[in-house]
CSV table of C-alpha atoms in Angstrom, one decimal:
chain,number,residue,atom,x,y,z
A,1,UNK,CA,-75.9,10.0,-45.2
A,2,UNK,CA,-77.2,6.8,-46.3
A,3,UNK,CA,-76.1,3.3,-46.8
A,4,UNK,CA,-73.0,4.1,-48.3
A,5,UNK,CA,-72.1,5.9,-44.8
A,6,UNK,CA,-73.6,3.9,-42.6
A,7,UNK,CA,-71.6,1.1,-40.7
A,8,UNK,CA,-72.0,-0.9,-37.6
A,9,UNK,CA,-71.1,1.3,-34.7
A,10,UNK,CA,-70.4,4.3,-35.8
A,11,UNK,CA,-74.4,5.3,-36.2
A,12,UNK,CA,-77.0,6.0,-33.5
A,13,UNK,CA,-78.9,3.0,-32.3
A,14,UNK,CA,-82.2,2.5,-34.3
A,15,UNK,CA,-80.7,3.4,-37.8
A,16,UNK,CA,-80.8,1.2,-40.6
A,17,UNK,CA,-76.9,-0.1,-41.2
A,18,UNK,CA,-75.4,-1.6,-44.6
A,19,UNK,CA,-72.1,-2.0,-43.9
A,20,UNK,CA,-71.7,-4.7,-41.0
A,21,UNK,CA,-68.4,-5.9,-41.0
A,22,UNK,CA,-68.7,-8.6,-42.6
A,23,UNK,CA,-70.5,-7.9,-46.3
A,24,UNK,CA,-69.4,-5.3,-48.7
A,25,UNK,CA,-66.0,-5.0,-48.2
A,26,UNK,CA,-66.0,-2.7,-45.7
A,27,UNK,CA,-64.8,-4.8,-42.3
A,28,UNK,CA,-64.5,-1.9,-39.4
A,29,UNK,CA,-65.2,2.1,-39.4
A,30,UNK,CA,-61.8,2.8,-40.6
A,31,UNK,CA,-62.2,2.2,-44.1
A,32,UNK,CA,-65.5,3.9,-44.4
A,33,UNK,CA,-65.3,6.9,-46.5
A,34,UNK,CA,-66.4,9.3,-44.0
A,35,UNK,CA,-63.5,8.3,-41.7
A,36,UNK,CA,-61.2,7.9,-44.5
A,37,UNK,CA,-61.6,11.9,-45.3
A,38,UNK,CA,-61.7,12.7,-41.4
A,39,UNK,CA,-58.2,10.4,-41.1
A,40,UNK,CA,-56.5,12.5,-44.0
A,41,UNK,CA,-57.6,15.8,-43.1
A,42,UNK,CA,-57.7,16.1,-39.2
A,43,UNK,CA,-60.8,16.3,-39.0
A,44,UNK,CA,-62.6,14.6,-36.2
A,45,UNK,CA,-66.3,12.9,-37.1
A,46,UNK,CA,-68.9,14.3,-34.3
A,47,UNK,CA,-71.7,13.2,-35.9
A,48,UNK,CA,-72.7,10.6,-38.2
A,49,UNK,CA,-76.4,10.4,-38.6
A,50,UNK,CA,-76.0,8.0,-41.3
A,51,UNK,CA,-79.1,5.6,-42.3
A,52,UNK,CA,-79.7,2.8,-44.7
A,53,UNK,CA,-81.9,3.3,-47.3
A,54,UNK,CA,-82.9,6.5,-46.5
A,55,UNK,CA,-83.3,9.6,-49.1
A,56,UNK,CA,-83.7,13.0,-49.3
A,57,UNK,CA,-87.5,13.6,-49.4
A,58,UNK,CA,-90.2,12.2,-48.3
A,59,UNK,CA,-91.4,9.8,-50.8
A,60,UNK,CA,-91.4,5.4,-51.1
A,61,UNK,CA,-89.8,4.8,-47.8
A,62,UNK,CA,-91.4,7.1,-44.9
A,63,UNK,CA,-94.1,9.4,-44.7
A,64,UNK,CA,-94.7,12.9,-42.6
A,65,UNK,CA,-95.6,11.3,-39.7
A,66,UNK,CA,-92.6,8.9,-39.4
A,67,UNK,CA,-94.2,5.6,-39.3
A,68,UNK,CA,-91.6,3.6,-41.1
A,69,UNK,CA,-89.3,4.7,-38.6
A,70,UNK,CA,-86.4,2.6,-40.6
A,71,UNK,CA,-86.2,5.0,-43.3
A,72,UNK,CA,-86.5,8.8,-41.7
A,73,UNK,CA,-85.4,11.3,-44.9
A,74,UNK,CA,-82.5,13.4,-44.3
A,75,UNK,CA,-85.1,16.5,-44.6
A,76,UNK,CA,-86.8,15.4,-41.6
A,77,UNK,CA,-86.6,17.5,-38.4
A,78,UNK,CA,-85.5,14.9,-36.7
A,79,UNK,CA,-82.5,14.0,-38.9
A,80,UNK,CA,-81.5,17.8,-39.0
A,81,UNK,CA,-82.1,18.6,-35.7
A,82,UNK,CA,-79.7,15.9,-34.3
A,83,UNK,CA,-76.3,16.6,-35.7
A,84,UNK,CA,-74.9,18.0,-32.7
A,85,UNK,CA,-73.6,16.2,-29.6
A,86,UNK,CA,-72.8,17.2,-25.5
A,87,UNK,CA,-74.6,20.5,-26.5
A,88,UNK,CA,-71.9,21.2,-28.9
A,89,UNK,CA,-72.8,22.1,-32.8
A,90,UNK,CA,-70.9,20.9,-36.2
A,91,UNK,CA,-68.0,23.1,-37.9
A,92,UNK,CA,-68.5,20.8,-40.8
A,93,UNK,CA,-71.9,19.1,-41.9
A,94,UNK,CA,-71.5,16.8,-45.2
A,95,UNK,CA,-74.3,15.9,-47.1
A,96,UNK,CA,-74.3,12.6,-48.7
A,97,UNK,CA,-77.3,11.6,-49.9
A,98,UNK,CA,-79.6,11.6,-53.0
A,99,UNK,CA,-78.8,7.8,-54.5
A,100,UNK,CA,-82.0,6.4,-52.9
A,101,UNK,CA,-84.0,9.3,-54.4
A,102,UNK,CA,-82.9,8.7,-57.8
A,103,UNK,CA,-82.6,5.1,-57.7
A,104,UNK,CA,-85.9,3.4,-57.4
A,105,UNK,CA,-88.8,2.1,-59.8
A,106,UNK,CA,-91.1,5.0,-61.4
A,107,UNK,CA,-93.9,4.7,-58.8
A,108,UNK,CA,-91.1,5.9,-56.2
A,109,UNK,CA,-88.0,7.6,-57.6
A,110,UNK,CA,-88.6,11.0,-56.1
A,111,UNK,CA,-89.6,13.6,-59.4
A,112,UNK,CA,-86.1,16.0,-60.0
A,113,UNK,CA,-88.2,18.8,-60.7
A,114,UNK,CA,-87.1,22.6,-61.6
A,115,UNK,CA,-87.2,24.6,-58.7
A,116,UNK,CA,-85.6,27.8,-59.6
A,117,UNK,CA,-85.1,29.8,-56.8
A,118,UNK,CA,-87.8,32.4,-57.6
A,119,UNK,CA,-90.8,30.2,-55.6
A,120,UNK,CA,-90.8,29.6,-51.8
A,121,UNK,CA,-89.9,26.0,-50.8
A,122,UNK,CA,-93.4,25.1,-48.6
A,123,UNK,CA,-92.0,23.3,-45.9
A,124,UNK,CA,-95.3,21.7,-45.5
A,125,UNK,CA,-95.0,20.2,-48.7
A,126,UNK,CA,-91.6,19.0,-48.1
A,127,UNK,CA,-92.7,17.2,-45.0
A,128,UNK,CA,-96.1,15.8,-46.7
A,129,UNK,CA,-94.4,14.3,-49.7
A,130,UNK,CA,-95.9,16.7,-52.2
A,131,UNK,CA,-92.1,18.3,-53.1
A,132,UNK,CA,-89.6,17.1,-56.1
A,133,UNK,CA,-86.1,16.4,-55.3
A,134,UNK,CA,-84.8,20.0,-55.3
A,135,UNK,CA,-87.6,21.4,-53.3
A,136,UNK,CA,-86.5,18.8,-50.5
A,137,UNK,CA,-82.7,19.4,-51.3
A,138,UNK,CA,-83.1,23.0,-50.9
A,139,UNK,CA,-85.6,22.6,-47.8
A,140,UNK,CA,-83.0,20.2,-46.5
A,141,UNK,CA,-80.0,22.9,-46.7
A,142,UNK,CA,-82.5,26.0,-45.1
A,143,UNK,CA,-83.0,23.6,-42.1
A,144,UNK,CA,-79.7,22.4,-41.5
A,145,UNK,CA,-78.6,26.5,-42.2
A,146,UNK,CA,-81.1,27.4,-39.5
A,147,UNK,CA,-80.5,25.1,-36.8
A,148,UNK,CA,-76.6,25.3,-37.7
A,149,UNK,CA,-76.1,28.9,-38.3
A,150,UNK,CA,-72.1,28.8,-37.9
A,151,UNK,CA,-72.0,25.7,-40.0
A,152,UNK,CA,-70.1,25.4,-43.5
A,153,UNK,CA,-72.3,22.8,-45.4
A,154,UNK,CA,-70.6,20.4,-47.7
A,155,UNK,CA,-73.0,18.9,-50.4
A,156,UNK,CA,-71.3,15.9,-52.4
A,157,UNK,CA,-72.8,14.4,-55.3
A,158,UNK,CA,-75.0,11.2,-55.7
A,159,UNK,CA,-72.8,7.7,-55.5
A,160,UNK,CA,-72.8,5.7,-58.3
A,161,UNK,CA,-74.8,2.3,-57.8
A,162,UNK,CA,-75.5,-0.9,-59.7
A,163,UNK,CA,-79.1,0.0,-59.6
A,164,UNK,CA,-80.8,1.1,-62.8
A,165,UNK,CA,-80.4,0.4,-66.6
A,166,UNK,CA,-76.7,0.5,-67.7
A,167,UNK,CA,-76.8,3.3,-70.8
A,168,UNK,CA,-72.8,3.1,-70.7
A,169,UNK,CA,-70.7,6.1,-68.5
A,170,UNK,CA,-74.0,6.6,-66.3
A,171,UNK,CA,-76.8,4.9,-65.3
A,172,UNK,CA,-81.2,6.0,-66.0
A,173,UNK,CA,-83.8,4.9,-63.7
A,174,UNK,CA,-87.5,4.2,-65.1
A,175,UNK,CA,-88.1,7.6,-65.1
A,176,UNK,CA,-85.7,8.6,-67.6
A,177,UNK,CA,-83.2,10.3,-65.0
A,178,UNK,CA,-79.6,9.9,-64.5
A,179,UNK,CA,-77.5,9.6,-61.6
A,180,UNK,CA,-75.6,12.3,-62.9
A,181,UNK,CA,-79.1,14.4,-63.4
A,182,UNK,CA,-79.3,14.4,-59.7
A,183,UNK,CA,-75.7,15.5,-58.8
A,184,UNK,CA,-76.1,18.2,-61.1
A,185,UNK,CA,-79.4,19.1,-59.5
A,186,UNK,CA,-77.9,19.8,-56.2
A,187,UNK,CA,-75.2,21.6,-57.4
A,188,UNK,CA,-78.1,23.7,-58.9
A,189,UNK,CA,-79.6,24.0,-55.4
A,190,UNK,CA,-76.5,24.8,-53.7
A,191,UNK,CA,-75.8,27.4,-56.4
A,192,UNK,CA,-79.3,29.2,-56.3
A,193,UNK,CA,-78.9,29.4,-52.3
A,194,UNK,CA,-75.1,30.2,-52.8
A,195,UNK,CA,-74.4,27.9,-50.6
């Protein structure tokens, strides 16, 4: 996730965190959404590799060689190669993440592009920042698939923000894009994978 999972605590050391106890309305782990769903369904978090203002892809906040090392994407190898714990992997792994992607000025809201299935995600141009949004989405569900084989991925849709132009029911960025355009995008990912 990002900053909308991420709270003092309940993330590895060295992430970014948003929700401190003290700001936001959030004041402890248990009314974080995450734990919330965990609470109501059984379900007990392993996991949370949460980190503020991070995105999908590689684009404004990192680059491929991780030297902002405050904002590692969720595509990284490092990010999905760290969701398991005491050398026991997820049954679950929920995806929460796009809102940083989508949410930024023109010069770096990550393009939504069209991948349609039909052409080969280049890993190496996921890593390098030369991807859209849905080549990273779709890189992002390969690697988590491969490293997580047993796994049932969950992918949820953007979060609404504050960010952007209000255009009434939804928000647009400078780029023209929804936040709506990017939940629908990785529904389109997860679909063409049929995941």
């Amino acid at each position: 996730g990002d900053s909308i999972s991420s709270v003092a605590g309940a993330i590895p050391e060295g992430n970014d965190v948003y929700y401190t106890g003290s700001n936001h309305g959030i004041k402890n782990v248990n009314e974080i959404w995450w734990k919330v769903l965990c609470n109501n369904t059984g379900m007990i978090p392993w996991v949370m590799d949460a980190w503020s203002g991070s995105s999908i892809c590689y684009n404004y906040a990192t680059d491929s060689t991780h030297a902002d090392t405050r904002k590692i994407p969720m595509c990284s190898d490092l990010r999905t190669g760290r969701l398991a714990k005491d050398d026991i992997d997820p049954d679950i792994i929920i995806v929460a993440g796009g809102t940083n992607d989508w949410t930024y000025s023109q010069s770096t809201t990550t393009p939504l592009g069209n991948w349609n299935g039909r052409t080969a995600v280049s890993r190496e141009d996921v890593v390098s920042g030369q991807s859209t949004f849905m080549e990273s989405y779709a890189s992002l569900i390969s690697k988590l698939h491969e490293n997580y084989p047993n796994a049932i991925v969950v992918c949820a849709s953007t979060f609404f923000t504050c960010r952007g132009n209000n255009i009434g029911i939804t928000r647009v960025n400078d780029m023209g894009y929804t936040e709506s355009d990017y939940s629908d995008a990785i529904e389109r990912v997860c679909k063409i994978m049929n995941r």
